[in-house]
mmCIF file with all atom_site columns, C-alpha atoms in Angstrom:
data_model
loop_
_atom_site.group_PDB
_atom_site.id
_atom_site.type_symbol
_atom_site.label_atom_id
_atom_site.label_alt_id
_atom_site.label_comp_id
_atom_site.label_asym_id
_atom_site.label_entity_id
_atom_site.label_seq_id
_atom_site.pdbx_PDB_ins_code
_atom_site.Cartn_x
_atom_site.Cartn_y
_atom_site.Cartn_z
_atom_site.occupancy
_atom_site.B_iso_or_equiv
_atom_site.pdbx_formal_charge
_atom_site.auth_seq_id
_atom_site.auth_comp_id
_atom_site.auth_asym_id
_atom_site.auth_atom_id
_atom_site.pdbx_PDB_model_num
ATOM 1  C CA . ALA R 1 1  ? 115.005 105.326 110.357 1.00 0.00 ? 211 ALA R CA 1
ATOM 2  C CA . TYR R 1 2  ? 112.426 104.656 107.642 1.00 0.00 ? 212 TYR R CA 1
ATOM 3  C CA . GLU R 1 3  ? 111.622 101.142 108.780 1.00 0.00 ? 213 GLU R CA 1
ATOM 4  C CA . ILE R 1 4  ? 111.252 102.226 112.380 1.00 0.00 ? 214 ILE R CA 1
ATOM 5  C CA . THR R 1 5  ? 108.978 105.190 111.648 1.00 0.00 ? 215 THR R CA 1
ATOM 6  C CA . ARG R 1 6  ? 106.948 103.362 109.049 1.00 0.00 ? 216 ARG R CA 1
ATOM 7  C CA . SER R 1 7  ? 106.061 100.395 111.156 1.00 0.00 ? 217 SER R CA 1
ATOM 8  C CA . LEU R 1 8  ? 105.865 101.627 114.731 1.00 0.00 ? 218 LEU R CA 1
ATOM 9  C CA . GLU R 1 9  ? 102.086 101.493 114.845 1.00 0.00 ? 219 GLU R CA 1
ATOM 10 C CA . PHE R 1 10 ? 101.932 98.280  112.821 1.00 0.00 ? 220 PHE R CA 1
ATOM 11 C CA . ARG R 1 11 ? 104.382 96.694  115.248 1.00 0.00 ? 221 ARG R CA 1
ATOM 12 C CA . ARG R 1 12 ? 102.193 97.924  118.080 1.00 0.00 ? 222 ARG R CA 1
ATOM 13 C CA . VAL R 1 13 ? 99.194  96.163  116.549 1.00 0.00 ? 223 VAL R CA 1
ATOM 14 C CA . LEU R 1 14 ? 101.213 92.997  115.936 1.00 0.00 ? 224 LEU R CA 1
ATOM 15 C CA . SER R 1 15 ? 102.546 92.993  119.489 1.00 0.00 ? 225 SER R CA 1
ATOM 16 C CA . LEU R 1 16 ? 98.999  93.398  120.812 1.00 0.00 ? 226 LEU R CA 1
ATOM 17 C CA . ILE R 1 17 ? 97.800  90.372  118.855 1.00 0.00 ? 227 ILE R CA 1
ATOM 18 C CA . ASN R 1 18 ? 100.120 88.123  120.885 1.00 0.00 ? 228 ASN R CA 1
ATOM 19 C CA . LYS R 1 19 ? 98.534  89.141  124.180 1.00 0.00 ? 229 LYS R CA 1
ATOM 20 C CA . GLU R 1 20 ? 95.891  86.859  125.601 1.00 0.00 ? 230 GLU R CA 1
ATOM 21 C CA . GLY R 1 21 ? 92.404  87.853  124.466 1.00 0.00 ? 231 GLY R CA 1
ATOM 22 C CA . ALA R 1 22 ? 93.557  90.827  122.400 1.00 0.00 ? 232 ALA R CA 1
ATOM 23 C CA . GLY R 1 23 ? 91.143  91.644  119.606 1.00 0.00 ? 233 GLY R CA 1
ATOM 24 C CA . GLY R 1 24 ? 88.505  89.302  120.924 1.00 0.00 ? 234 GLY R CA 1
ATOM 25 C CA . GLU R 1 25 ? 87.571  86.021  119.283 1.00 0.00 ? 235 GLU R CA 1
ATOM 26 C CA . GLY R 1 26 ? 87.839  85.074  115.637 1.00 0.00 ? 236 GLY R CA 1
ATOM 27 C CA . THR R 1 27 ? 90.429  84.624  112.944 1.00 0.00 ? 237 THR R CA 1
ATOM 28 C CA . ILE R 1 28 ? 93.754  86.412  113.061 1.00 0.00 ? 238 ILE R CA 1
ATOM 29 C CA . MET R 1 29 ? 92.574  88.876  110.377 1.00 0.00 ? 239 MET R CA 1
ATOM 30 C CA . THR R 1 30 ? 89.414  89.695  112.343 1.00 0.00 ? 240 THR R CA 1
ATOM 31 C CA . ARG R 1 31 ? 91.428  90.289  115.491 1.00 0.00 ? 241 ARG R CA 1
ATOM 32 C CA . LEU R 1 32 ? 94.006  92.441  113.605 1.00 0.00 ? 242 LEU R CA 1
ATOM 33 C CA . GLY R 1 33 ? 91.143  94.461  112.146 1.00 0.00 ? 243 GLY R CA 1
ATOM 34 C CA . ARG R 1 34 ? 89.689  95.127  115.582 1.00 0.00 ? 244 ARG R CA 1
ATOM 35 C CA . LEU R 1 35 ? 93.080  96.107  116.992 1.00 0.00 ? 245 LEU R CA 1
ATOM 36 C CA . ALA R 1 36 ? 93.760  98.422  114.026 1.00 0.00 ? 246 ALA R CA 1
ATOM 37 C CA . TYR R 1 37 ? 90.367  100.026 114.626 1.00 0.00 ? 247 TYR R CA 1
ATOM 38 C CA . GLU R 1 38 ? 91.265  100.602 118.279 1.00 0.00 ? 248 GLU R CA 1
ATOM 39 C CA . VAL R 1 39 ? 94.629  102.190 117.371 1.00 0.00 ? 249 VAL R CA 1
ATOM 40 C CA . GLY R 1 40 ? 92.976  104.298 114.679 1.00 0.00 ? 250 GLY R CA 1
ATOM 41 C CA . PHE R 1 41 ? 93.210  104.279 110.889 1.00 0.00 ? 251 PHE R CA 1
ATOM 42 C CA . VAL R 1 42 ? 94.602  107.806 110.655 1.00 0.00 ? 252 VAL R CA 1
ATOM 43 C CA . LYS R 1 43 ? 97.343  107.074 113.172 1.00 0.00 ? 253 LYS R CA 1
ATOM 44 C CA . LEU R 1 44 ? 98.275  103.868 111.334 1.00 0.00 ? 254 LEU R CA 1
ATOM 45 C CA . CYS R 1 45 ? 98.492  105.673 107.985 1.00 0.00 ? 255 CYS R CA 1
ATOM 46 C CA . LEU R 1 46 ? 100.132 108.950 108.991 1.00 0.00 ? 256 LEU R CA 1
ATOM 47 C CA . THR R 1 47 ? 102.806 107.746 111.395 1.00 0.00 ? 257 THR R CA 1
ATOM 48 C CA . GLY R 1 48 ? 106.145 108.239 109.650 1.00 0.00 ? 258 GLY R CA 1
ATOM 49 C CA . LEU R 1 49 ? 104.609 109.800 106.538 1.00 0.00 ? 259 LEU R CA 1
ATOM 50 C CA . GLY R 1 50 ? 107.228 112.561 106.357 1.00 0.00 ? 260 GLY R CA 1
ATOM 51 C CA . ALA R 1 51 ? 110.086 110.065 106.466 1.00 0.00 ? 261 ALA R CA 1
ATOM 52 C CA . ARG R 1 52 ? 108.414 107.978 103.765 1.00 0.00 ? 262 ARG R CA 1
ATOM 53 C CA . CYS R 1 53 ? 107.974 111.008 101.487 1.00 0.00 ? 263 CYS R CA 1
ATOM 54 C CA . VAL R 1 54 ? 111.613 112.060 101.884 1.00 0.00 ? 264 VAL R CA 1
ATOM 55 C CA . MET R 1 55 ? 112.835 108.517 101.230 1.00 0.00 ? 265 MET R CA 1
ATOM 56 C CA . ILE R 1 56 ? 110.707 107.928 98.127  1.00 0.00 ? 266 ILE R CA 1
ATOM 57 C CA . GLY R 1 57 ? 111.479 111.401 96.758  1.00 0.00 ? 267 GLY R CA 1
ATOM 58 C CA . SER R 1 58 ? 115.223 110.977 97.150  1.00 0.00 ? 268 SER R CA 1
ATOM 59 C CA . LEU R 1 59 ? 115.167 107.448 95.681  1.00 0.00 ? 269 LEU R CA 1
ATOM 60 C CA . THR R 1 60 ? 113.188 108.637 92.661  1.00 0.00 ? 270 THR R CA 1
ATOM 61 C CA . ALA R 1 61 ? 115.445 111.646 92.132  1.00 0.00 ? 271 ALA R CA 1
ATOM 62 C CA . GLY R 1 62 ? 118.491 109.384 92.396  1.00 0.00 ? 272 GLY R CA 1
ATOM 63 C CA . GLN R 1 63 ? 117.108 107.006 89.780  1.00 0.00 ? 273 GLN R CA 1
ATOM 64 C CA . PHE R 1 64 ? 116.477 109.877 87.364  1.00 0.00 ? 274 PHE R CA 1
ATOM 65 C CA . GLY R 1 65 ? 119.981 111.186 88.034  1.00 0.00 ? 275 GLY R CA 1
ATOM 66 C CA . ILE R 1 66 ? 121.538 107.811 87.265  1.00 0.00 ? 276 ILE R CA 1
ATOM 67 C CA . PHE R 1 67 ? 119.387 107.455 84.135  1.00 0.00 ? 277 PHE R CA 1
ATOM 68 C CA . ASP R 1 68 ? 120.355 110.906 82.860  1.00 0.00 ? 278 ASP R CA 1
ATOM 69 C CA . THR R 1 69 ? 124.056 110.300 83.549  1.00 0.00 ? 279 THR R CA 1
ATOM 70 C CA . ILE R 1 70 ? 124.070 106.958 81.727  1.00 0.00 ? 280 ILE R CA 1
ATOM 71 C CA . MET R 1 71 ? 122.135 108.397 78.783  1.00 0.00 ? 281 MET R CA 1
ATOM 72 C CA . THR R 1 72 ? 124.638 111.256 78.497  1.00 0.00 ? 282 THR R CA 1
ATOM 73 C CA . LEU R 1 73 ? 127.695 108.985 78.820  1.00 0.00 ? 283 LEU R CA 1
ATOM 74 C CA . THR R 1 74 ? 126.444 106.533 76.204  1.00 0.00 ? 284 THR R CA 1
ATOM 75 C CA . GLY R 1 75 ? 125.256 109.265 73.838  1.00 0.00 ? 285 GLY R CA 1
ATOM 76 C CA . ALA R 1 76 ? 121.824 107.672 73.619  1.00 0.00 ? 286 ALA R CA 1
ATOM 77 C CA . SER R 1 77 ? 118.859 109.733 72.557  1.00 0.00 ? 287 SER R CA 1
ATOM 78 C CA . LYS R 1 78 ? 116.185 110.282 75.176  1.00 0.00 ? 288 LYS R CA 1
ATOM 79 C CA . PHE R 1 79 ? 113.456 110.785 72.581  1.00 0.00 ? 289 PHE R CA 1
ATOM 80 C CA . LYS R 1 80 ? 112.402 107.690 70.712  1.00 0.00 ? 290 LYS R CA 1
ATOM 81 C CA . PHE R 1 81 ? 110.149 109.258 68.103  1.00 0.00 ? 291 PHE R CA 1
ATOM 82 C CA . THR R 1 82 ? 110.701 113.021 67.874  1.00 0.00 ? 292 THR R CA 1
ATOM 83 C CA . ASN R 1 83 ? 112.731 115.576 69.756  1.00 0.00 ? 293 ASN R CA 1
ATOM 84 C CA . PRO R 1 84 ? 110.321 118.220 71.108  1.00 0.00 ? 294 PRO R CA 1
ATOM 85 C CA . ASN R 1 85 ? 113.096 120.829 70.956  1.00 0.00 ? 295 ASN R CA 1
ATOM 86 C CA . GLU R 1 86 ? 113.273 120.678 67.133  1.00 0.00 ? 296 GLU R CA 1
#
């Protein structure tokens, strides 16, 4: 779901670039820039933002959970210099 929501508008721009005359004349980057301008910067950036936030938040929380579990199982100290609870 993430990949689909994240890149719908980007795929739209990339599919437009293959059409004859899309984006006018110039290099591929110039044409992509013109097409992105036509689609709209806000629409390109905000499409699928909610799905991205949920995905990144859950991945980050999962990494911290794994880290905490491994630290507890190995008995390693989380504080390298001083324990703030002392």
